[in-house]
Amino acid sequence: MWFLAILCVSSLLMGTQAQSSASFHRGNDRSGRCQYSFTVDSPSEASCPSMGSSPEMESLKSRMGILEALVNRLAGGEAVPDFSERSGLQDAYNQAMQENALLKRDKQRLDTQVQDLQKQVEELRNKPCTPPPRVPVNNNMRRLGPGPSPLASRPGNTQGDTVSLPDPGWRPRYQELTAVVTEVSAPNLEGPADIKGCGDLVWVSEPETHRKADTIAGKYGVWMQDPAAKEPYDSEMVWRIDAVGSEVRQLFGYENMDQLARGFPTKVLLLPEAVESTGATMYEGSLYYQRRLSRTLLRYDLHSESIAARRDLPHAGFHGQFPYSWGGYTDIDLAVDENGLWAIYSTSKAKGAIVISQLDPHTLEVKGTWETKIRKSTVANAFMICGKLYTIASYTTPNTTINYMYDTATSEGKAISVPFKNRYRYNSMVDYNRVHRKLYAWDNYYIVSYNVRLGKQE
Ligand code: CA
């Protein structure tokens, strides 16, 4: 089309002799190449005006310039956005708009929290100070002796029930009180001790950064190590999916954490069906993931490199129906702990509350289901440890908390507060690895991990 248009305009510019009517001619030129000519009369002029600068000529020249520029761009190999790129740009735009809406919602929530806190501060300011409780004074308070500490006396026993023994060294009582207060109020920077085996999550370390993603495709994603790996891979093998894009199908494998840090995958697999979001997990030699735009769960066998099982997760919301607070189509989150494979999601019947189902890892059948009382949209992410669900309050706040625990053994949930840090302020995935006893997370391009300690929740 451009070729014909250029020829047409060229013939006008070159002052081709007017013909009595429009004609089209094809013939070889002097060099023997096929040449097309198209000629047409001027509607009003018997002969061509001078080649000066009539407005019509100027217009033609400028249009010619535009056409030449376009031809040069095409001939020079400069890419003109095709449909798929425009579609990609549209996806990116939609994603940005979605994130913008989420940020606005976060801002509103934070504004409300700030107002509440200001109100509380005002109330505290106006509250009259209460005098400190009076400490009863008795004979035992005047001296410090061996035997049971006077602090162990029963409340209200003003006489004290400890026996005063001969005391070789008198010391004022306040020294002991000071020592006790210091011991209680000193922050425990190392956190509580870890127990062996199962327990409640009581402490999470600072995040350790392992790698930053190279492209926009890695702004969010999922990374995993199989806690029950099978041949030909072991539990040191690291797997990674960059989750930005509408057709996410690449699964990268690294021999170990060092290889991941260096950035060169030793294995790249192309999944037969696209992945939805960041809820995938790795278990017993298979990648488990949600198929894009569906509630279908897939088991991709790493040995045969093919889909080994597929099953719909009954009634599960998908593609933005019940995501975590950051959105990103995080409707179905798969997790592995000491008790096996789990799905964390919600249903219309549960009205957006988190539902947990334990799955058969071979067939993906649901073995048991629990309905919690915490709304999925109010939390940033969730994971399972020892049959207990834990949720994270915020994906952006640098110092947030793990704020809720639900025990599938007792079917009871409760609010908790274990400090958790979002160092890069956009945490899109958090999962537990039982072998390495760590939380794995993907925070704003960064692949990070946290040590955890288990014990007994107060
Ligand atoms: Ca998770």
Tab-separated table of C-alpha atoms and ligand atoms in Angstrom:
chain	number	residue	atom	x	y	z
A	1	MET	CA	0.000	0.000	0.000
A	2	TRP	CA	2.794	2.414	0.954
A	3	PHE	CA	4.554	1.607	-2.292
A	4	LEU	CA	1.558	2.599	-4.414
A	5	ALA	CA	0.967	5.738	-2.362
A	6	ILE	CA	4.601	6.815	-2.744
A	7	LEU	CA	4.512	6.205	-6.487
A	8	CYS	CA	1.322	8.224	-6.765
A	9	VAL	CA	2.714	11.188	-4.896
A	10	SER	CA	6.062	10.888	-6.678
A	11	SER	CA	4.420	11.096	-10.075
A	12	LEU	CA	2.617	14.290	-9.000
A	13	LEU	CA	5.811	15.863	-7.689
A	14	MET	CA	7.741	15.032	-10.839
A	15	GLY	CA	5.199	16.850	-12.955
A	16	THR	CA	4.052	13.914	-14.961
A	17	GLN	CA	2.197	15.063	-18.033
A	18	ALA	CA	-1.556	15.210	-17.451
A	19	GLN	CA	-3.638	12.576	-19.084
A	20	SER	CA	-7.216	12.865	-20.102
A	21	SER	CA	-8.270	10.246	-17.507
A	22	ALA	CA	-6.869	8.102	-14.674
A	23	SER	CA	-4.718	5.253	-15.876
A	24	PHE	CA	-2.606	2.535	-14.427
A	25	HIS	CA	0.402	1.174	-16.269
A	26	ARG	CA	2.784	-1.684	-15.573
A	27	GLY	CA	5.969	-2.281	-17.544
A	28	ASN	CA	9.695	-2.886	-17.309
A	29	ASP	CA	11.971	0.066	-16.814
A	30	ARG	CA	15.342	0.506	-18.533
A	31	SER	CA	17.038	-1.894	-16.201
A	32	GLY	CA	14.364	-4.526	-16.788
A	33	ARG	CA	12.663	-4.199	-13.372
A	34	CYS	CA	8.885	-4.217	-13.198
A	35	GLN	CA	7.537	-0.663	-12.580
A	36	TYR	CA	3.957	0.436	-11.738
A	37	SER	CA	2.682	3.903	-12.845
A	38	PHE	CA	-0.599	5.543	-11.852
A	39	THR	CA	-1.667	8.795	-13.564
A	40	VAL	CA	-4.703	11.059	-12.998
A	41	ASP	CA	-5.963	14.470	-14.341
A	42	SER	CA	-6.061	17.543	-12.196
A	43	PRO	CA	-9.753	18.404	-11.641
A	44	SER	CA	-9.246	22.171	-12.263
A	45	GLU	CA	-5.927	22.885	-13.955
A	46	ALA	CA	-5.204	22.531	-17.651
A	47	SER	CA	-1.474	22.546	-17.063
A	48	CYS	CA	0.802	22.250	-14.073
A	49	PRO	CA	1.533	25.491	-12.228
A	50	SER	CA	5.120	26.358	-11.485
A	51	MET	CA	6.999	24.083	-9.104
A	52	GLY	CA	6.918	26.910	-6.549
A	53	SER	CA	5.413	26.484	-3.150
A	54	SER	CA	1.646	26.305	-3.501
A	55	PRO	CA	-0.181	25.255	-0.309
A	56	GLU	CA	-1.241	22.058	-2.021
A	57	MET	CA	2.349	21.267	-2.915
A	58	GLU	CA	3.553	22.064	0.609
A	59	SER	CA	0.921	19.709	2.022
A	60	LEU	CA	2.000	16.989	-0.370
A	61	LYS	CA	5.636	17.502	0.547
A	62	SER	CA	4.957	17.208	4.250
A	63	ARG	CA	2.864	14.064	3.724
A	64	MET	CA	5.667	12.710	1.561
A	65	GLY	CA	8.101	13.413	4.415
A	66	ILE	CA	5.931	11.477	6.846
A	67	LEU	CA	5.663	8.566	4.425
A	68	GLU	CA	9.427	8.535	3.881
A	69	ALA	CA	10.020	8.529	7.625
A	70	LEU	CA	7.676	5.579	8.010
A	71	VAL	CA	9.339	3.677	5.168
A	72	ASN	CA	12.768	4.373	6.693
A	73	ARG	CA	11.608	3.103	10.064
A	74	LEU	CA	10.281	-0.078	8.498
A	75	ALA	CA	13.330	-0.553	6.281
A	76	GLY	CA	15.642	0.129	9.217
A	77	GLY	CA	14.055	-2.699	11.195
A	78	GLU	CA	12.619	-0.408	13.859
A	79	ALA	CA	9.808	-2.274	15.555
A	80	VAL	CA	6.306	-0.920	15.255
A	81	PRO	CA	4.185	-2.113	18.195
A	82	ASP	CA	2.251	-5.152	17.078
A	83	PHE	CA	-0.937	-6.447	18.571
A	84	SER	CA	0.670	-8.686	21.177
A	85	GLU	CA	2.848	-5.837	22.478
A	86	ARG	CA	-0.155	-3.531	22.646
A	87	SER	CA	-1.954	-6.283	24.535
A	88	GLY	CA	1.055	-6.515	26.900
A	89	LEU	CA	0.997	-2.761	27.427
A	90	GLN	CA	-2.740	-2.938	28.113
A	91	ASP	CA	-2.108	-5.686	30.699
A	92	ALA	CA	0.614	-3.601	32.347
A	93	TYR	CA	-1.706	-0.577	32.372
A	94	ASN	CA	-4.526	-2.610	33.927
A	95	GLN	CA	-2.123	-3.983	36.527
A	96	ALA	CA	-0.902	-0.478	37.360
A	97	MET	CA	-4.491	0.735	37.748
A	98	GLN	CA	-5.249	-2.207	40.026
A	99	GLU	CA	-2.184	-1.482	42.169
A	100	ASN	CA	-3.154	2.173	42.271
A	101	ALA	CA	-6.615	1.247	43.601
A	102	LEU	CA	-5.032	-1.002	46.236
A	103	LEU	CA	-2.631	1.727	47.323
A	104	LYS	CA	-5.548	4.132	47.675
A	105	ARG	CA	-7.365	1.598	49.824
A	106	ASP	CA	-4.243	1.091	51.950
A	107	LYS	CA	-3.918	4.839	52.372
A	108	GLN	CA	-7.519	5.109	53.548
A	109	ARG	CA	-6.962	2.301	56.036
A	110	LEU	CA	-3.766	3.898	57.326
A	111	ASP	CA	-5.491	7.294	57.607
A	112	THR	CA	-8.174	5.681	59.751
A	113	GLN	CA	-5.511	4.015	61.922
A	114	VAL	CA	-3.700	7.337	62.344
A	115	GLN	CA	-6.950	9.005	63.424
A	116	ASP	CA	-7.637	6.199	65.922
A	117	LEU	CA	-4.131	6.503	67.333
A	118	GLN	CA	-4.420	10.285	67.623
A	119	LYS	CA	-7.683	9.787	69.489
A	120	GLN	CA	-6.050	7.299	71.854
A	121	VAL	CA	-3.115	9.664	72.479
A	122	GLU	CA	-5.571	12.479	73.255
A	123	GLU	CA	-7.488	10.250	75.687
A	124	LEU	CA	-4.254	9.243	77.423
A	125	ARG	CA	-3.226	12.905	77.732
A	126	ASN	CA	-6.523	13.808	79.388
A	127	LYS	CA	-6.504	10.827	81.731
A	128	PRO	CA	-5.522	11.695	85.322
A	129	CYS	CA	-2.385	9.957	86.565
A	130	THR	CA	-3.019	7.153	89.062
A	131	PRO	CA	-0.600	6.957	91.983
A	132	PRO	CA	1.725	3.951	91.991
A	133	PRO	CA	0.623	1.081	94.233
A	134	ARG	CA	1.994	1.244	97.773
A	135	VAL	CA	4.629	-1.343	98.527
A	136	PRO	CA	4.074	-2.888	101.969
A	137	VAL	CA	7.043	-2.563	104.238
A	138	ASN	CA	7.918	-5.273	106.734
A	139	ASN	CA	10.991	-6.505	108.477
A	140	ASN	CA	12.038	-8.735	105.621
A	141	MET	CA	12.104	-5.787	103.257
A	142	ARG	CA	14.899	-4.167	105.159
A	143	ARG	CA	17.430	-6.827	104.567
A	144	LEU	CA	18.394	-9.290	101.896
A	145	GLY	CA	19.100	-12.776	103.103
A	146	PRO	CA	19.468	-16.261	101.713
A	147	GLY	CA	16.398	-18.419	101.160
A	148	PRO	CA	13.275	-17.641	99.197
A	149	SER	CA	13.180	-14.138	97.733
A	150	PRO	CA	10.840	-11.733	99.513
A	151	LEU	CA	9.410	-11.076	96.037
A	152	ALA	CA	7.932	-14.577	96.155
A	153	SER	CA	5.745	-13.644	99.111
A	154	ARG	CA	2.031	-14.119	98.574
A	155	PRO	CA	0.227	-10.896	97.674
A	156	GLY	CA	-1.404	-9.280	100.642
A	157	ASN	CA	0.784	-11.022	103.179
A	158	THR	CA	2.093	-7.889	104.788
A	159	GLN	CA	3.893	-9.834	107.447
A	160	GLY	CA	5.809	-11.903	104.942
A	161	ASP	CA	6.150	-15.659	105.227
A	162	THR	CA	9.847	-15.976	104.686
A	163	VAL	CA	12.155	-16.767	107.518
A	164	SER	CA	14.709	-14.156	108.428
A	165	LEU	CA	18.044	-15.859	108.734
A	166	PRO	CA	21.239	-14.312	109.974
A	167	ASP	CA	22.479	-12.144	107.133
A	168	PRO	CA	26.219	-11.589	106.766
A	169	GLY	CA	25.888	-8.728	104.327
A	170	TRP	CA	23.255	-6.046	104.558
A	171	ARG	CA	22.192	-4.449	101.320
A	172	PRO	CA	19.420	-1.994	100.674
A	173	ARG	CA	16.279	-3.597	99.288
A	174	TYR	CA	15.991	-1.229	96.287
A	175	GLN	CA	19.066	-2.789	94.677
A	176	GLU	CA	17.268	-6.078	94.267
A	177	LEU	CA	14.154	-4.381	92.895
A	178	THR	CA	16.259	-2.508	90.370
A	179	ALA	CA	17.934	-5.724	89.265
A	180	VAL	CA	14.586	-7.453	88.769
A	181	VAL	CA	13.143	-4.563	86.752
A	182	THR	CA	16.216	-4.462	84.522
A	183	GLU	CA	15.938	-8.160	83.815
A	184	VAL	CA	12.287	-7.934	82.815
A	185	SER	CA	12.478	-4.862	80.604
A	186	ALA	CA	15.652	-5.627	78.629
A	187	PRO	CA	14.690	-6.460	75.007
A	188	ASN	CA	15.537	-9.967	73.950
A	189	LEU	CA	17.261	-9.247	70.638
A	190	GLU	CA	18.005	-12.877	69.877
A	191	GLY	CA	14.398	-13.999	70.312
A	192	PRO	CA	13.141	-17.081	72.102
A	193	ALA	CA	14.900	-20.425	71.802
A	194	ASP	CA	13.813	-22.831	69.063
A	195	ILE	CA	12.384	-26.202	70.007
A	196	LYS	CA	12.867	-29.404	68.077
A	197	GLY	CA	9.916	-30.612	66.032
A	198	CYS	CA	6.519	-28.954	65.899
A	199	GLY	CA	5.298	-25.948	67.841
A	200	ASP	CA	3.794	-22.492	67.489
A	201	LEU	CA	5.578	-19.794	65.509
A	202	VAL	CA	7.089	-17.471	68.131
A	203	TRP	CA	9.840	-15.554	66.306
A	204	VAL	CA	10.887	-14.505	62.797
A	205	SER	CA	14.353	-13.108	61.985
A	206	GLU	CA	15.295	-10.148	59.808
A	207	PRO	CA	15.061	-11.043	56.107
A	208	GLU	CA	18.157	-12.363	54.347
A	209	THR	CA	18.436	-11.205	50.709
A	210	HIS	CA	19.558	-13.806	48.151
A	211	ARG	CA	18.992	-12.182	44.773
A	212	LYS	CA	17.280	-9.352	42.926
A	213	ALA	CA	15.265	-10.154	39.787
A	214	ASP	CA	16.736	-8.765	36.561
A	215	THR	CA	13.596	-7.597	34.758
A	216	ILE	CA	10.124	-6.185	35.375
A	217	ALA	CA	8.816	-9.771	35.088
A	218	GLY	CA	10.375	-10.376	38.501
A	219	LYS	CA	8.693	-7.553	40.412
A	220	TYR	CA	6.727	-10.351	42.003
A	221	GLY	CA	7.073	-14.088	41.823
A	222	VAL	CA	7.452	-17.334	43.750
A	223	TRP	CA	10.515	-19.343	44.750
A	224	MET	CA	10.633	-22.768	46.324
A	225	GLN	CA	12.703	-25.726	47.482
A	226	ASP	CA	11.111	-29.159	47.631
A	227	PRO	CA	11.088	-30.423	51.255
A	228	ALA	CA	10.529	-33.994	50.008
A	229	ALA	CA	12.477	-33.899	46.737
A	230	LYS	CA	12.659	-36.853	44.351
A	231	GLU	CA	15.091	-37.909	41.639
A	232	PRO	CA	16.521	-36.347	39.554
A	233	TYR	CA	16.494	-33.315	41.905
A	234	ASP	CA	17.316	-32.870	45.596
A	235	SER	CA	16.043	-30.538	48.303
A	236	GLU	CA	18.890	-28.067	47.650
A	237	MET	CA	17.522	-27.390	44.157
A	238	VAL	CA	15.932	-23.938	44.036
A	239	TRP	CA	12.942	-23.284	41.774
A	240	ARG	CA	11.685	-19.905	40.687
A	241	ILE	CA	8.817	-18.416	38.669
A	242	ASP	CA	8.750	-14.720	37.710
A	243	ALA	CA	5.019	-14.052	37.932
A	244	VAL	CA	4.468	-10.752	36.077
A	245	GLY	CA	2.699	-11.200	32.725
A	246	SER	CA	-0.362	-12.840	31.261
A	247	GLU	CA	1.322	-16.044	30.043
A	248	VAL	CA	3.606	-17.133	32.871
A	249	ARG	CA	4.975	-20.554	31.943
A	250	GLN	CA	8.715	-20.545	32.659
A	251	LEU	CA	10.064	-22.500	35.607
A	252	PHE	CA	13.741	-21.834	36.355
A	253	GLY	CA	15.846	-24.299	38.329
A	254	TYR	CA	19.148	-23.617	40.177
A	255	GLU	CA	21.365	-26.304	41.711
A	256	ASN	CA	21.496	-24.526	45.061
A	257	MET	CA	21.268	-21.122	46.741
A	258	ASP	CA	24.763	-20.101	45.560
A	259	GLN	CA	23.765	-20.787	41.972
A	260	LEU	CA	20.620	-18.705	42.470
A	261	ALA	CA	22.718	-15.842	43.807
A	262	ARG	CA	24.972	-16.062	40.723
A	263	GLY	CA	21.857	-15.929	38.554
A	264	PHE	CA	22.321	-18.655	35.948
A	265	PRO	CA	19.631	-21.348	35.926
A	266	THR	CA	20.761	-24.892	35.293
A	267	LYS	CA	17.284	-25.924	34.179
A	268	VAL	CA	14.533	-24.047	32.346
A	269	LEU	CA	11.191	-25.791	31.950
A	270	LEU	CA	8.269	-24.527	29.873
A	271	LEU	CA	5.049	-25.433	31.669
A	272	PRO	CA	2.291	-26.755	29.396
A	273	GLU	CA	-0.335	-24.449	30.964
A	274	ALA	CA	0.035	-20.892	32.270
A	275	VAL	CA	0.455	-20.146	35.980
A	276	GLU	CA	-1.866	-17.853	37.922
A	277	SER	CA	-0.158	-15.585	40.443
A	278	THR	CA	2.323	-16.487	43.218
A	279	GLY	CA	0.641	-19.399	45.047
A	280	ALA	CA	2.666	-22.283	43.570
A	281	THR	CA	4.551	-24.773	45.718
A	282	MET	CA	6.934	-27.715	45.287
A	283	TYR	CA	6.426	-31.108	46.976
A	284	GLU	CA	7.470	-34.736	46.419
A	285	GLY	CA	9.004	-34.093	42.996
A	286	SER	CA	6.063	-32.098	41.629
A	287	LEU	CA	5.222	-28.443	41.107
A	288	TYR	CA	1.689	-27.664	42.279
A	289	TYR	CA	0.031	-24.592	40.811
A	290	GLN	CA	-3.232	-22.905	39.907
A	291	ARG	CA	-3.956	-22.839	36.190
A	292	ARG	CA	-4.499	-19.326	34.865
A	293	LEU	CA	-8.104	-18.017	34.842
A	294	SER	CA	-9.493	-21.078	36.618
A	295	ARG	CA	-9.893	-22.846	39.965
A	296	THR	CA	-8.072	-25.835	38.465
A	297	LEU	CA	-5.088	-27.122	40.409
A	298	LEU	CA	-2.326	-28.815	38.435
A	299	ARG	CA	0.418	-31.225	39.499
A	300	TYR	CA	3.383	-30.948	37.144
A	301	ASP	CA	5.711	-33.917	37.567
A	302	LEU	CA	9.345	-32.781	37.343
A	303	HIS	CA	10.634	-36.218	36.342
A	304	SER	CA	8.326	-36.762	33.352
A	305	GLU	CA	8.029	-32.995	32.729
A	306	SER	CA	4.283	-33.295	32.185
A	307	ILE	CA	0.968	-32.703	33.987
A	308	ALA	CA	0.362	-35.708	36.263
A	309	ALA	CA	-2.912	-34.626	37.924
A	310	ARG	CA	-5.526	-31.903	37.595
A	311	ARG	CA	-8.594	-31.138	39.696
A	312	ASP	CA	-10.873	-28.184	40.387
A	313	LEU	CA	-10.716	-26.876	43.955
A	314	PRO	CA	-14.454	-26.960	44.802
A	315	HIS	CA	-16.125	-23.516	45.034
A	316	ALA	CA	-12.782	-21.698	45.241
A	317	GLY	CA	-12.807	-18.063	44.098
A	318	PHE	CA	-10.279	-17.232	41.374
A	319	HIS	CA	-8.877	-14.388	39.240
A	320	GLY	CA	-9.502	-11.573	41.668
A	321	GLN	CA	-12.570	-12.829	43.524
A	322	PHE	CA	-10.858	-13.446	46.871
A	323	PRO	CA	-7.221	-12.255	46.665
A	324	TYR	CA	-4.931	-11.196	49.509
A	325	SER	CA	-4.821	-7.464	50.227
A	326	TRP	CA	-2.168	-6.745	47.573
A	327	GLY	CA	-4.349	-8.271	44.823
A	328	GLY	CA	-2.364	-9.877	42.027
A	329	TYR	CA	-4.932	-12.685	41.556
A	330	THR	CA	-3.661	-14.364	44.741
A	331	ASP	CA	-6.951	-16.225	45.148
A	332	ILE	CA	-5.508	-19.704	45.652
A	333	ASP	CA	-2.329	-20.059	47.721
A	334	LEU	CA	-0.774	-23.527	47.974
A	335	ALA	CA	1.434	-24.454	50.925
A	336	VAL	CA	3.418	-27.391	52.305
A	337	ASP	CA	4.228	-28.051	55.966
A	338	GLU	CA	5.038	-30.976	58.272
A	339	ASN	CA	1.492	-32.356	57.646
A	340	GLY	CA	1.543	-32.230	53.828
A	341	LEU	CA	-0.101	-30.176	51.084
A	342	TRP	CA	-2.646	-27.394	51.713
A	343	ALA	CA	-4.723	-24.880	49.751
A	344	ILE	CA	-5.514	-21.488	51.289
A	345	TYR	CA	-8.418	-19.727	49.522
A	346	SER	CA	-12.002	-18.531	49.995
A	347	THR	CA	-15.500	-19.251	48.685
A	348	SER	CA	-18.767	-17.363	48.243
A	349	LYS	CA	-20.254	-19.483	51.028
A	350	ALA	CA	-17.472	-18.382	53.391
A	351	LYS	CA	-18.096	-14.758	52.295
A	352	GLY	CA	-14.404	-14.045	51.781
A	353	ALA	CA	-13.137	-15.652	55.009
A	354	ILE	CA	-10.035	-17.800	54.633
A	355	VAL	CA	-10.801	-21.463	53.940
A	356	ILE	CA	-8.097	-24.116	54.370
A	357	SER	CA	-8.209	-27.494	52.643
A	358	GLN	CA	-5.765	-30.334	53.030
A	359	LEU	CA	-5.093	-32.004	49.682
A	360	ASP	CA	-4.036	-35.469	48.621
A	361	PRO	CA	-0.667	-34.727	46.964
A	362	HIS	CA	-1.117	-37.496	44.410
A	363	THR	CA	-4.695	-36.897	43.229
A	364	LEU	CA	-5.312	-33.316	44.488
A	365	GLU	CA	-8.534	-34.497	46.172
A	366	VAL	CA	-9.669	-32.511	49.220
A	367	LYS	CA	-9.099	-34.549	52.401
A	368	GLY	CA	-10.468	-32.008	54.902
A	369	THR	CA	-11.654	-28.391	55.016
A	370	TRP	CA	-11.636	-25.716	57.739
A	371	GLU	CA	-13.274	-22.290	57.659
A	372	THR	CA	-11.580	-19.511	59.631
A	373	LYS	CA	-12.992	-16.194	60.804
A	374	ILE	CA	-10.394	-13.944	59.210
A	375	ARG	CA	-11.133	-12.251	55.888
A	376	LYS	CA	-8.652	-13.067	53.163
A	377	SER	CA	-8.697	-9.524	51.757
A	378	THR	CA	-7.552	-8.071	55.100
A	379	VAL	CA	-4.230	-9.944	55.187
A	380	ALA	CA	-1.136	-9.746	52.979
A	381	ASN	CA	-0.295	-13.444	52.769
A	382	ALA	CA	-0.516	-16.738	54.653
A	383	PHE	CA	1.437	-19.941	55.208
A	384	MET	CA	1.160	-23.218	57.137
A	385	ILE	CA	3.462	-24.557	59.876
A	386	CYS	CA	2.671	-27.808	61.716
A	387	GLY	CA	-0.990	-27.778	60.599
A	388	LYS	CA	-1.473	-24.175	61.693
A	389	LEU	CA	-2.290	-21.276	59.410
A	390	TYR	CA	-0.529	-17.946	59.985
A	391	THR	CA	-1.448	-14.644	58.314
A	392	ILE	CA	0.657	-11.503	57.777
A	393	ALA	CA	-0.983	-8.135	58.445
A	394	SER	CA	0.642	-5.980	55.731
A	395	TYR	CA	2.670	-6.450	52.540
A	396	THR	CA	4.056	-2.878	52.524
A	397	THR	CA	4.604	-1.779	56.131
A	398	PRO	CA	8.321	-2.267	56.953
A	399	ASN	CA	7.531	-3.389	60.508
A	400	THR	CA	4.371	-5.439	60.462
A	401	THR	CA	3.190	-8.542	62.347
A	402	ILE	CA	2.035	-12.081	61.861
A	403	ASN	CA	-1.369	-11.328	63.297
A	404	TYR	CA	-3.492	-14.492	63.334
A	405	MET	CA	-3.109	-18.220	63.854
A	406	TYR	CA	-5.648	-20.949	63.086
A	407	ASP	CA	-5.058	-24.478	64.356
A	408	THR	CA	-6.596	-27.197	62.161
A	409	ALA	CA	-6.114	-29.704	65.018
A	410	THR	CA	-8.539	-27.807	67.318
A	411	SER	CA	-10.483	-25.804	64.672
A	412	GLU	CA	-9.770	-22.662	66.675
A	413	GLY	CA	-8.180	-19.380	65.688
A	414	LYS	CA	-6.762	-16.488	67.677
A	415	ALA	CA	-5.042	-13.132	67.232
A	416	ILE	CA	-1.273	-13.167	67.756
A	417	SER	CA	1.510	-10.623	67.260
A	418	VAL	CA	4.866	-11.863	65.971
A	419	PRO	CA	6.981	-9.059	64.422
A	420	PHE	CA	7.666	-9.448	60.685
A	421	LYS	CA	9.635	-7.157	58.360
A	422	ASN	CA	8.847	-6.172	54.742
A	423	ARG	CA	12.304	-4.781	53.931
A	424	TYR	CA	11.493	-3.860	50.301
A	425	ARG	CA	7.862	-2.918	50.986
A	426	TYR	CA	6.018	-5.056	48.442
A	427	ASN	CA	5.846	-8.612	49.663
A	428	SER	CA	3.985	-10.713	47.124
A	429	MET	CA	4.662	-14.242	48.385
A	430	VAL	CA	5.463	-15.870	51.749
A	431	ASP	CA	5.741	-19.630	52.316
A	432	TYR	CA	7.275	-21.980	54.850
A	433	ASN	CA	9.993	-24.556	54.144
A	434	ARG	CA	10.024	-27.263	56.790
A	435	VAL	CA	13.472	-28.696	55.891
A	436	HIS	CA	15.327	-25.406	56.138
A	437	ARG	CA	12.916	-24.129	58.839
A	438	LYS	CA	12.581	-20.802	57.062
A	439	LEU	CA	9.992	-18.547	55.498
A	440	TYR	CA	10.625	-17.869	51.811
A	441	ALA	CA	9.377	-14.567	50.398
A	442	TRP	CA	9.441	-12.413	47.259
A	443	ASP	CA	9.593	-8.756	48.195
A	444	ASN	CA	9.596	-6.180	45.366
A	445	TYR	CA	12.075	-7.931	42.993
A	446	TYR	CA	14.042	-9.420	45.923
A	447	ILE	CA	14.191	-13.110	46.807
A	448	VAL	CA	14.505	-13.235	50.607
A	449	SER	CA	14.237	-15.726	53.479
A	450	TYR	CA	13.602	-15.516	57.228
A	451	ASN	CA	14.672	-17.892	59.984
A	452	VAL	CA	11.827	-18.938	62.266
A	453	ARG	CA	11.630	-20.358	65.761
A	454	LEU	CA	8.860	-22.535	67.072
A	455	GLY	CA	7.787	-22.766	70.695
A	456	LYS	CA	4.654	-22.195	72.694
A	457	GLN	CA	2.513	-19.134	71.995
A	458	GLU	CA	1.598	-17.249	75.176
B	1	CA	CA	1.729	-18.148	50.851
